[in-house]
Short mmCIF file of C-alpha atoms and ligand atoms in Angstrom, two decimals:
data_model
loop_
_atom_site.label_atom_id
_atom_site.label_comp_id
_atom_site.label_asym_id
_atom_site.label_seq_id
_atom_site.Cartn_x
_atom_site.Cartn_y
_atom_site.Cartn_z
CA UNK A 8 1.56 4.83 -28.17
CA UNK A 9 -2.23 4.78 -27.33
CA UNK A 10 -3.63 7.44 -25.20
CA UNK A 11 -6.05 5.82 -22.00
CA UNK A 12 -9.02 5.16 -23.92
CA UNK A 13 -12.60 6.80 -22.97
CA UNK A 14 -13.26 3.32 -20.42
CA UNK A 15 -11.51 3.53 -18.78
CA UNK A 16 -11.71 6.86 -17.58
CA UNK A 17 -13.44 7.17 -14.13
CA UNK A 18 -16.11 10.06 -15.56
CA UNK A 19 -15.98 12.40 -12.17
CA UNK A 20 -13.12 13.17 -9.51
CA UNK A 21 -15.11 12.12 -7.03
CA UNK A 22 -15.09 8.87 -8.43
CA UNK A 23 -11.20 9.30 -9.89
CA UNK A 24 -10.44 9.26 -5.51
CA UNK A 25 -12.33 6.88 -4.87
CA UNK A 26 -9.85 4.42 -7.06
CA UNK A 27 -7.20 6.06 -5.92
CA UNK A 28 -7.82 6.43 -1.92
CA UNK A 29 -8.80 1.76 -2.87
CA UNK A 30 -5.59 1.29 -4.63
CA UNK A 31 -3.63 3.74 -1.88
CA UNK A 32 -4.61 1.91 1.09
CA UNK A 33 -4.64 -1.61 2.13
CA UNK A 34 -2.49 -3.23 3.80
CA UNK A 35 0.02 -0.72 3.80
CA UNK A 36 -1.74 0.62 6.59
CA UNK A 37 -3.57 -1.71 8.42
CA UNK A 38 -0.72 -4.15 8.61
CA UNK A 39 2.26 -3.26 7.65
CA UNK A 40 1.95 -0.53 9.87
CA UNK A 41 1.37 -1.33 13.31
CA UNK A 42 4.01 -4.63 12.13
CA UNK A 43 6.66 -1.67 11.70
CA UNK A 44 5.75 0.32 14.52
CA UNK A 45 5.83 -2.33 16.31
CA UNK A 46 9.13 -3.83 15.58
CA UNK A 47 11.16 -0.42 14.82
CA UNK A 48 10.01 2.02 17.83
CA UNK A 49 6.42 2.01 18.51
CA UNK A 50 5.82 6.31 19.15
CA UNK A 51 9.55 7.16 17.03
CA UNK A 52 8.94 5.37 13.56
CA UNK A 53 4.34 6.30 13.96
CA UNK A 54 6.73 10.08 15.15
CA UNK A 55 8.99 9.38 11.48
CA UNK A 56 6.29 8.14 9.62
CA UNK A 57 4.66 11.07 10.01
CA UNK A 58 7.15 13.92 8.78
CA UNK A 59 7.83 11.91 5.90
CA UNK A 60 4.55 11.27 4.94
CA UNK A 61 3.18 14.96 4.98
CA UNK A 62 6.76 16.22 3.94
CA UNK A 63 8.58 14.17 1.50
CA UNK A 64 4.48 11.89 0.93
CA UNK A 65 2.22 14.13 0.51
CA UNK A 66 4.48 15.63 -2.28
CA UNK A 67 5.43 13.05 -4.03
CA UNK A 68 2.05 12.10 -4.17
CA UNK A 69 1.73 15.73 -6.52
CA UNK A 70 4.50 14.95 -8.36
CA UNK A 71 3.07 11.67 -9.62
CA UNK A 72 -0.34 12.94 -10.31
CA UNK A 73 0.88 16.32 -12.08
CA UNK A 74 3.12 13.65 -14.31
CA UNK A 75 -0.19 11.55 -14.81
CA UNK A 76 -2.58 14.36 -15.00
CA UNK A 77 -0.21 15.58 -18.76
CA UNK A 78 1.55 12.67 -20.16
CA UNK A 79 -2.72 9.84 -19.34
CA UNK A 80 -0.09 6.86 -20.99
CA UNK A 81 0.73 3.60 -19.61
CA UNK A 82 3.57 4.48 -17.66
CA UNK A 83 6.41 2.88 -19.54
CA UNK A 84 6.25 5.55 -21.68
CA UNK A 85 4.04 7.74 -20.28
CA UNK A 86 8.57 9.04 -19.49
CA UNK A 87 9.64 9.29 -22.50
CA UNK A 88 6.84 11.10 -24.20
CA UNK A 89 7.02 13.85 -22.09
CA UNK A 90 10.64 14.81 -22.00
CA UNK A 91 11.30 13.17 -25.77
CA UNK A 92 14.13 11.54 -24.18
CA UNK A 93 12.80 7.44 -24.85
CA UNK A 94 15.87 5.65 -22.01
CA UNK A 95 13.61 7.99 -19.49
CA UNK A 96 10.75 5.30 -19.35
CA UNK A 97 12.51 2.49 -17.36
CA UNK A 98 11.68 4.80 -14.65
CA UNK A 99 8.32 2.94 -15.63
CA UNK A 100 9.83 0.14 -16.41
CA UNK A 101 11.11 -0.22 -12.57
CA UNK A 102 7.97 0.84 -11.58
CA UNK A 103 6.50 -2.20 -12.69
CA UNK A 104 9.27 -4.60 -11.96
CA UNK A 105 8.42 -3.27 -8.25
CA UNK A 106 4.74 -3.24 -8.45
CA UNK A 107 5.75 -6.95 -9.16
CA UNK A 108 7.18 -8.09 -6.63
CA UNK A 109 5.21 -6.14 -4.33
CA UNK A 110 2.19 -8.26 -5.22
CA UNK A 111 3.92 -11.89 -5.20
CA UNK A 112 4.01 -11.03 -1.08
CA UNK A 113 1.39 -8.80 -0.90
CA UNK A 114 -0.78 -11.96 -2.09
CA UNK A 115 0.93 -13.55 0.71
CA UNK A 116 -1.10 -11.21 3.34
CA UNK A 117 -4.00 -11.17 1.40
CA UNK A 118 -4.31 -15.49 1.58
CA UNK A 119 -3.68 -15.52 5.12
CA UNK A 120 -7.02 -13.57 5.17
CA UNK A 121 -9.05 -15.62 2.83
CA UNK A 122 -8.20 -18.39 5.33
CA UNK A 123 -8.70 -16.60 8.64
CA UNK A 124 -12.50 -16.07 6.47
CA UNK A 125 -13.23 -19.69 5.72
CA UNK A 126 -11.92 -21.05 10.20
CA UNK A 127 -14.39 -18.37 10.90
CA UNK A 128 -17.54 -18.95 8.79
CA UNK A 129 -16.69 -22.28 9.75
CA UNK A 130 -16.44 -21.73 13.17
CA UNK A 131 -19.96 -19.44 12.25
CA UNK A 132 -21.61 -22.71 10.58
CA UNK A 133 -20.46 -25.08 13.45
CA UNK A 134 -18.31 -26.56 11.24
CA UNK A 135 -15.97 -25.69 12.91
CA UNK A 136 -13.98 -26.44 15.94
CA UNK A 137 -12.50 -24.11 19.13
CA UNK A 138 -12.93 -20.12 19.32
CA UNK A 139 -11.83 -17.42 18.16
CA UNK A 140 -8.64 -16.99 20.22
CA UNK A 141 -8.04 -20.84 19.26
CA UNK A 142 -7.02 -19.17 15.89
CA UNK A 143 -3.38 -20.00 15.28
CA UNK A 144 -1.94 -17.67 13.52
CA UNK A 145 1.79 -19.78 13.69
CA UNK A 146 -0.11 -23.42 12.39
CA UNK A 147 -2.42 -21.02 9.69
CA UNK A 148 1.09 -19.49 7.84
CA UNK A 149 3.21 -23.03 8.07
CA UNK A 150 0.35 -24.59 6.39
CA UNK A 151 2.30 -24.48 2.87
CA UNK A 152 -1.50 -26.03 1.05
CA UNK A 153 -3.31 -24.06 2.14
CA UNK A 154 -1.81 -20.86 2.09
CA UNK A 155 -1.14 -21.32 -1.07
CA UNK A 156 -4.64 -21.75 -1.87
CA UNK A 157 -5.52 -18.90 -0.34
CA UNK A 158 -2.96 -16.62 -1.91
CA UNK A 159 -4.67 -18.12 -5.51
CA UNK A 160 -7.66 -17.46 -4.33
CA UNK A 161 -7.20 -13.97 -3.74
CA UNK A 162 -4.78 -13.82 -7.07
CA UNK A 163 -7.71 -15.39 -9.03
CA UNK A 164 -10.29 -12.19 -7.14
CA UNK A 165 -7.96 -9.84 -8.54
CA UNK A 166 -7.47 -11.26 -11.91
CA UNK A 167 -11.34 -11.32 -12.45
CA UNK A 168 -12.84 -8.43 -12.18
CA UNK A 169 -9.14 -6.90 -13.39
CA UNK A 170 -9.98 -9.05 -16.22
CA UNK A 171 -13.29 -8.51 -16.73
CA UNK A 172 -12.43 -5.07 -16.53
CA UNK A 173 -15.24 -4.05 -13.38
CA UNK A 174 -13.02 -2.24 -11.55
CA UNK A 175 -15.24 1.04 -12.15
CA UNK A 176 -18.24 -2.06 -9.54
CA UNK A 177 -15.89 -1.59 -7.30
CA UNK A 178 -16.02 2.37 -6.74
CA UNK A 179 -19.61 1.63 -6.13
CA UNK A 180 -19.29 -0.54 -3.44
CA UNK A 181 -16.17 1.24 -1.86
CA UNK A 182 -18.42 3.45 -1.11
CA UNK A 183 -20.13 1.71 1.26
CA UNK A 184 -17.05 -0.57 2.35
CA UNK A 185 -14.93 2.16 3.20
CA UNK A 186 -17.07 3.86 5.61
CA UNK A 187 -18.01 0.99 7.66
CA UNK A 188 -13.84 -0.83 7.79
CA UNK A 189 -13.44 3.11 9.60
CA UNK A 190 -16.96 2.09 12.13
CA UNK A 191 -14.82 -0.54 12.45
CA UNK A 192 -11.41 0.68 13.25
CA UNK A 193 -13.16 2.22 16.01
CA UNK A 194 -14.88 -0.27 17.68
CA UNK A 195 -11.54 -2.58 17.25
CA UNK A 196 -10.45 1.32 19.39
CA UNK A 197 -12.59 0.90 21.54
CA UNK A 198 -13.01 -2.40 22.73
CA UNK A 199 -8.65 -2.68 23.15
CA UNK A 200 -9.46 0.69 25.17
CA UNK A 201 -11.03 -0.92 27.90
CA UNK A 202 -8.67 -4.17 27.84
CA UNK A 203 -5.67 -4.36 30.30
CA UNK A 204 -2.96 -2.89 30.56
CA UNK A 205 -4.69 -0.33 27.47
CA UNK A 206 -2.66 2.15 28.70
CA UNK A 207 0.69 0.51 28.67
CA UNK A 208 -0.12 0.55 24.86
CA UNK A 209 -1.43 3.78 23.64
CA UNK A 210 1.74 4.79 25.29
CA UNK A 211 4.09 2.70 23.20
CA UNK A 212 2.56 3.98 19.75
CA UNK A 213 0.98 7.05 21.18
CA UNK A 214 4.97 8.61 23.01
CA UNK A 215 7.58 8.96 20.84
CA UNK A 216 10.93 8.31 22.95
CA UNK A 217 13.18 8.90 20.51
CA UNK A 218 15.88 6.36 21.59
CA UNK A 219 14.22 3.59 20.22
CA UNK A 220 14.39 4.41 17.38
CA UNK A 221 17.36 2.69 15.35
CA UNK A 222 18.87 4.68 11.94
CA UNK A 223 16.69 1.34 10.53
CA UNK A 224 14.43 2.37 11.81
CA UNK A 225 14.16 6.05 9.70
CA UNK A 226 14.71 3.95 6.61
CA UNK A 227 11.70 1.53 7.43
CA UNK A 228 9.73 4.30 8.70
CA UNK A 229 10.81 6.56 4.81
CA UNK A 230 9.55 3.54 3.12
CA UNK A 231 6.13 2.97 5.23
CA UNK A 232 5.79 5.64 3.69
CA UNK A 233 5.80 5.03 0.40
CA UNK A 234 4.61 2.06 0.53
CA UNK A 235 1.17 3.21 2.13
CA UNK A 236 0.43 5.16 -0.53
CA UNK A 237 2.66 3.80 -3.58
CA UNK A 238 4.98 5.93 -4.50
CA UNK A 239 7.74 5.22 -7.13
CA UNK A 240 5.45 2.96 -8.55
CA UNK A 241 4.48 4.70 -10.76
CA UNK A 242 0.95 3.32 -9.61
CA UNK A 243 -0.87 6.86 -9.42
CA UNK A 244 1.06 7.39 -12.84
CA UNK A 245 -1.40 5.61 -14.15
CA UNK A 246 -4.18 5.82 -12.43
CA UNK A 247 -3.76 9.85 -12.44
CA UNK A 248 -3.72 9.56 -16.24
CA UNK A 249 -6.98 7.99 -16.01
CA UNK A 250 -8.46 10.93 -14.01
CA UNK A 251 -10.66 13.36 -15.40
CA UNK A 252 -9.47 16.39 -17.02
CA UNK A 253 -11.03 18.13 -13.98
CA UNK A 254 -9.81 16.58 -10.71
CA UNK A 255 -8.32 18.55 -8.48
CA UNK A 256 -4.36 17.12 -8.32
CA UNK A 257 -3.70 18.80 -4.49
CA UNK A 258 -7.40 18.07 -3.51
CA UNK A 259 -7.33 14.18 -3.78
CA UNK A 260 -3.37 13.72 -2.62
CA UNK A 261 -4.42 15.93 0.11
CA UNK A 262 -8.02 13.36 0.94
CA UNK A 263 -5.64 10.78 -0.36
CA UNK A 264 -3.12 11.83 2.69
CA UNK A 265 -5.55 11.56 5.74
CA UNK A 266 -7.09 9.11 4.84
CA UNK A 267 -4.01 7.29 5.05
CA UNK A 268 -2.59 8.75 8.22
CA UNK A 269 -6.15 8.10 9.72
CA UNK A 270 -6.07 4.59 9.15
CA UNK A 271 -2.71 3.52 10.14
CA UNK A 272 -3.34 5.37 13.41
CA UNK A 273 -6.72 3.52 13.62
CA UNK A 274 -4.56 -0.04 13.27
CA UNK A 275 -1.85 0.60 15.43
CA UNK A 276 -4.94 1.97 18.24
CA UNK A 277 -6.75 -1.03 17.52
CA UNK A 278 -4.14 -3.37 18.02
CA UNK A 279 -0.97 -2.11 20.81
CA UNK A 280 -3.86 -1.78 23.72
CA UNK A 281 -4.84 -4.71 24.00
CA UNK A 282 -1.31 -6.40 23.32
CA UNK A 283 -0.49 -7.13 27.14
CA UNK A 284 -3.92 -7.92 28.11
CA UNK A 285 -2.88 -11.27 26.09
CA UNK A 286 0.57 -11.57 26.92
CA UNK A 287 1.54 -10.15 23.44
CA UNK A 288 5.09 -8.65 22.54
CA UNK A 289 4.55 -5.25 19.61
CA UNK A 290 8.18 -6.47 17.78
CA UNK A 291 5.74 -9.73 17.13
CA UNK A 292 6.38 -9.36 13.01
CA UNK A 293 4.32 -9.66 9.63
CA UNK A 294 1.87 -11.64 12.21
CA UNK A 295 0.62 -8.85 15.03
CA UNK A 296 -2.24 -8.06 13.42
CA UNK A 297 -3.72 -11.57 12.79
CA UNK A 298 -2.59 -12.46 16.60
CA UNK A 299 -4.08 -9.85 18.40
CA UNK A 300 -7.44 -8.74 16.45
CA UNK A 301 -9.59 -12.21 17.13
CA UNK A 302 -7.99 -12.03 20.20
CA UNK A 303 -10.66 -8.83 21.00
CA UNK A 304 -13.58 -9.14 18.80
CA UNK A 305 -13.39 -12.66 20.69
CA UNK A 306 -14.32 -10.60 24.08
CA UNK A 307 -17.43 -8.56 22.50
CA UNK A 308 -21.19 -9.90 21.81
CA UNK A 309 -21.68 -11.96 18.23
CA UNK A 310 -17.75 -11.63 18.10
CA UNK A 311 -17.15 -14.06 15.70
CA UNK A 312 -19.73 -12.42 13.65
CA UNK A 313 -18.19 -9.43 13.67
CA UNK A 314 -14.93 -11.09 12.94
CA UNK A 315 -16.30 -11.96 9.32
CA UNK A 316 -17.35 -9.10 8.86
CA UNK A 317 -14.04 -7.13 9.36
CA UNK A 318 -12.50 -9.47 6.92
CA UNK A 319 -14.78 -9.23 4.57
CA UNK A 320 -13.50 -5.32 4.64
CA UNK A 321 -10.68 -5.25 5.24
CA UNK A 322 -9.78 -8.89 1.90
CA UNK A 323 -12.04 -5.58 -0.29
CA UNK A 324 -9.29 -3.11 1.00
CA UNK A 325 -6.54 -5.58 0.83
CA UNK A 326 -8.63 -6.27 -2.91
CA UNK A 327 -8.67 -2.68 -3.75
CA UNK A 328 -4.35 -2.15 -4.36
CA UNK A 329 -3.49 -5.54 -4.94
CA UNK A 330 -6.31 -4.60 -8.39
CA UNK A 331 -4.07 -2.22 -8.70
CA UNK A 332 -1.03 -4.15 -9.10
CA UNK A 333 -1.95 -6.40 -11.51
CA UNK A 334 -3.99 -3.17 -13.47
CA UNK A 335 0.00 -1.68 -13.34
CA UNK A 336 1.04 -4.59 -15.17
CA UNK A 337 -1.34 -4.86 -17.73
CA UNK A 338 -1.47 -1.39 -18.45
CA UNK A 339 1.56 -1.80 -19.78
CA UNK A 340 1.48 -4.86 -22.09
CA UNK A 341 -1.79 -3.84 -23.39
CA UNK A 342 -0.66 -0.47 -24.26
CA UNK A 343 -4.08 0.51 -23.31
CA UNK A 344 -5.59 -1.33 -26.31
CA UNK A 345 -8.85 -3.81 -23.80
CA UNK A 346 -8.75 -5.92 -27.11
CA UNK A 347 -5.25 -8.16 -25.09
CA UNK A 348 -6.95 -7.40 -21.29
CA UNK A 349 -7.57 -11.34 -20.62
CA UNK A 350 -4.91 -12.91 -22.20
CA UNK A 351 -2.35 -10.06 -20.97
CA UNK A 352 -4.15 -11.00 -16.92
CA UNK A 353 -4.12 -13.92 -16.48
CA UNK A 354 0.27 -14.30 -17.99
CA UNK A 355 0.54 -11.88 -14.96
CA UNK A 356 -1.60 -13.11 -12.59
CA UNK A 357 -0.12 -16.68 -12.83
CA UNK A 358 3.39 -15.55 -12.87
CA UNK A 359 2.58 -13.68 -10.01
CA UNK A 360 1.51 -16.20 -8.91
CA UNK A 361 4.36 -17.91 -9.49
CA UNK A 362 6.61 -15.59 -7.79
CA UNK A 363 4.31 -14.90 -4.44
CA UNK A 364 5.51 -18.96 -3.55
CA UNK A 365 8.65 -19.22 -1.89
CA UNK A 366 7.17 -15.70 -0.36
CA UNK A 367 4.23 -17.80 1.25
CA UNK A 368 6.76 -20.75 2.14
CA UNK A 369 9.16 -19.13 3.66
CA UNK A 370 7.04 -19.04 6.88
CA UNK A 371 7.38 -22.73 6.34
CA UNK A 372 9.51 -25.15 4.43
CA UNK A 373 11.93 -22.83 3.31
CA UNK A 374 11.40 -20.86 7.34
CA UNK A 375 15.65 -22.20 7.47
CA UNK A 376 16.05 -19.53 4.73
CA UNK A 377 18.31 -16.24 5.77
CA UNK A 378 19.18 -13.83 3.96
CA UNK A 379 19.83 -9.90 3.76
CA UNK A 380 16.70 -8.83 4.88
CA UNK A 381 15.83 -11.84 6.88
CA UNK A 382 13.55 -14.13 5.25
CA UNK A 383 12.77 -14.69 1.91
CA UNK A 384 9.64 -13.23 3.09
CA UNK A 385 11.17 -9.94 4.31
CA UNK A 386 14.09 -10.12 0.96
CA UNK A 387 10.82 -8.90 -1.02
CA UNK A 388 9.10 -6.21 0.51
CA UNK A 389 12.23 -4.93 1.48
CA UNK A 390 13.85 -4.80 -2.05
CA UNK A 391 10.50 -2.74 -2.95
CA UNK A 392 10.19 -0.67 -0.19
CA UNK A 393 13.25 0.34 0.98
CA UNK A 394 15.12 0.57 -2.29
CA UNK A 395 12.65 0.30 -5.20
CA UNK A 396 10.26 3.03 -4.59
CA UNK A 397 12.72 4.97 -3.28
CA UNK A 398 15.30 4.95 -5.80
CA UNK A 399 11.75 5.03 -7.73
CA UNK A 400 10.86 8.29 -6.26
CA UNK A 401 14.54 9.06 -6.49
CA UNK A 402 14.95 9.85 -9.99
CA UNK A 403 11.24 11.06 -10.46
CA UNK A 404 12.10 13.84 -9.10
CA UNK A 405 15.08 14.89 -11.15
CA UNK A 406 12.80 13.35 -13.50
CA UNK A 407 10.50 17.08 -13.14
CA UNK A 408 13.29 19.24 -11.97
CA UNK A 409 15.41 18.46 -14.48
CA UNK A 410 13.20 18.06 -17.57
CA UNK A 411 10.36 19.52 -17.76
CA UNK A 412 9.31 22.18 -18.01
CA UNK A 413 8.02 24.22 -15.24
CA UNK A 414 5.64 26.14 -16.49
CA UNK A 415 3.69 23.10 -18.14
CA UNK A 416 3.74 22.19 -14.34
CA UNK A 417 1.99 24.86 -12.98
CA UNK A 418 -0.87 25.06 -15.62
CA UNK A 419 -1.85 20.77 -14.66
CA UNK A 420 -1.79 22.23 -10.88
CA UNK A 421 -4.32 23.93 -11.02
CA UNK A 422 -6.67 26.65 -8.61
CA UNK A 423 -3.52 28.51 -6.49
CA UNK A 424 -4.51 30.09 -3.93
CA UNK A 425 -2.44 29.71 -1.10
CA UNK A 426 0.53 30.35 -4.09
CA UNK A 427 1.72 26.41 -3.43
CA UNK A 428 3.00 25.49 -6.80
CA UNK A 429 7.10 27.62 -6.22
CA UNK A 430 7.28 26.03 -3.27
CA UNK A 431 6.07 22.71 -4.30
CA UNK A 432 8.01 23.01 -7.30
CA UNK A 433 11.52 23.59 -5.48
CA UNK A 434 11.34 21.25 -3.12
CA UNK A 435 10.78 18.42 -5.46
CA UNK A 436 13.49 20.16 -7.25
CA UNK A 437 15.94 20.55 -5.12
CA UNK A 438 15.56 19.35 -1.32
CA UNK A 439 13.18 15.87 -1.37
CA UNK A 440 16.55 14.41 -4.21
CA UNK A 441 18.75 14.63 -1.13
CA UNK A 442 17.02 13.62 1.41
CA UNK A 443 15.82 10.83 -0.48
CA UNK A 444 19.51 10.06 -1.10
CA UNK A 445 20.19 10.08 2.41
CA UNK A 446 17.99 8.65 4.01
CA UNK A 447 18.71 5.65 1.32
CA UNK A 448 22.55 5.63 1.86
CA UNK A 449 22.15 5.50 5.72
CA UNK A 450 21.32 2.57 5.35
CA UNK A 451 24.90 1.08 3.79
CA UNK A 452 26.44 3.03 7.25
CA UNK A 453 24.20 1.15 9.53
N1 LIG B 526 -0.48 1.36 -0.92
C1 LIG B 526 -1.56 -0.64 -1.36
C2 LIG B 526 -1.07 -0.62 0.34
O1 LIG B 526 -1.01 -0.22 1.35
C3 LIG B 526 -0.16 -0.83 -2.15
C4 LIG B 526 0.54 -0.68 -3.24
C5 LIG B 526 1.23 -0.26 -3.59
C6 LIG B 526 -0.47 -0.25 -4.06
C7 LIG B 526 2.08 0.11 -4.92
C8 LIG B 526 -0.26 0.22 -4.96
C9 LIG B 526 1.13 0.27 -5.51
O2 LIG B 526 -1.21 -1.85 0.57
#
């Protein structure tokens, strides 16, 4: 079993925080949060999401960082290494399956961003016709050829970066790109708030009307917290296993949670105040962000140029996440031996591309196929966010609570002026497994 090699470690704690924040913050906060909140109860969904993120997500993130820092190896070996029980590695395998399927539908949305970039760029250089408002989401996604090419390009870019192992370059870039993305989101929020009917949209997303929240909505809110923080997939375990020894678990976890909440809120406030002005409904589904934002940018001077820059920043945020998705699957097969990296990255990407095809076609040729949670795309998302992630997290809490020694965990927990270790440990050992299981079981009786 190879330990993580020197060159794949991040040199500083900041490098680690940037990389794990890059992995966590992506389509989850910006695309999926508003889409889910729109369908499952607006302000009440937001409230549940906040409660789950703070009281379940944060301690779970600390837990995953702790395991990574203790075990320092890839995730299909780390559980066995730490507990002495090889069968526990099944948690790592299940996490990798989750990540594989996740990448399959993630790349569909990544592909949409690429198509939008191409369309807006063409309009800007005078090759495309119409205005931003004339880009119709339903037309974009119903073209199987374009969407398959779009997601192919998205997977290809991810593959090249992982193959070359140049993720470190991206961290430097994210120091500029991420703050810029914040600035753009704030700009959009300001513009949206000035549109007709904005107040109603603000009320929709901020006012918790509990009667709008269904049991299903509660489960989806939990799934959303897990998805956005990459929990239950062992993704954060892997990143922490690459972290320098001096990385501070609590500060890193807290900063990621705060950034994630801020980006989700900004995305909500960018979109909902604008929907009335353009005649959209909150429950527009996966296309919500892609439908509303071009219309908002259209209202600004130099809107197309700004929209293009925004899309590039958005793509960057999605790529820093997709890279981590591929990296996870690559690390378990290279077992941290970098000579196999290229071959494994290529095979992994081709397989992801294959499973992403039915996901994308569920918006066009295969749109008639509906079962379980909805279309093929919906089912892939449901399987990952609402089943594999909560189960993965549940199994990991049992692993930590039952098989690891409290004093080993305490060693990596770091300076503990606020005396948080003991409450955190009991929360993970007794409370979280019960809560996750409860929410999970409730879906069976919805
Ligand atoms: N959290 C990422 C996002 O919101 C998705 C992700 C899940 C990344 C699991 C890695 C592992 O976009």
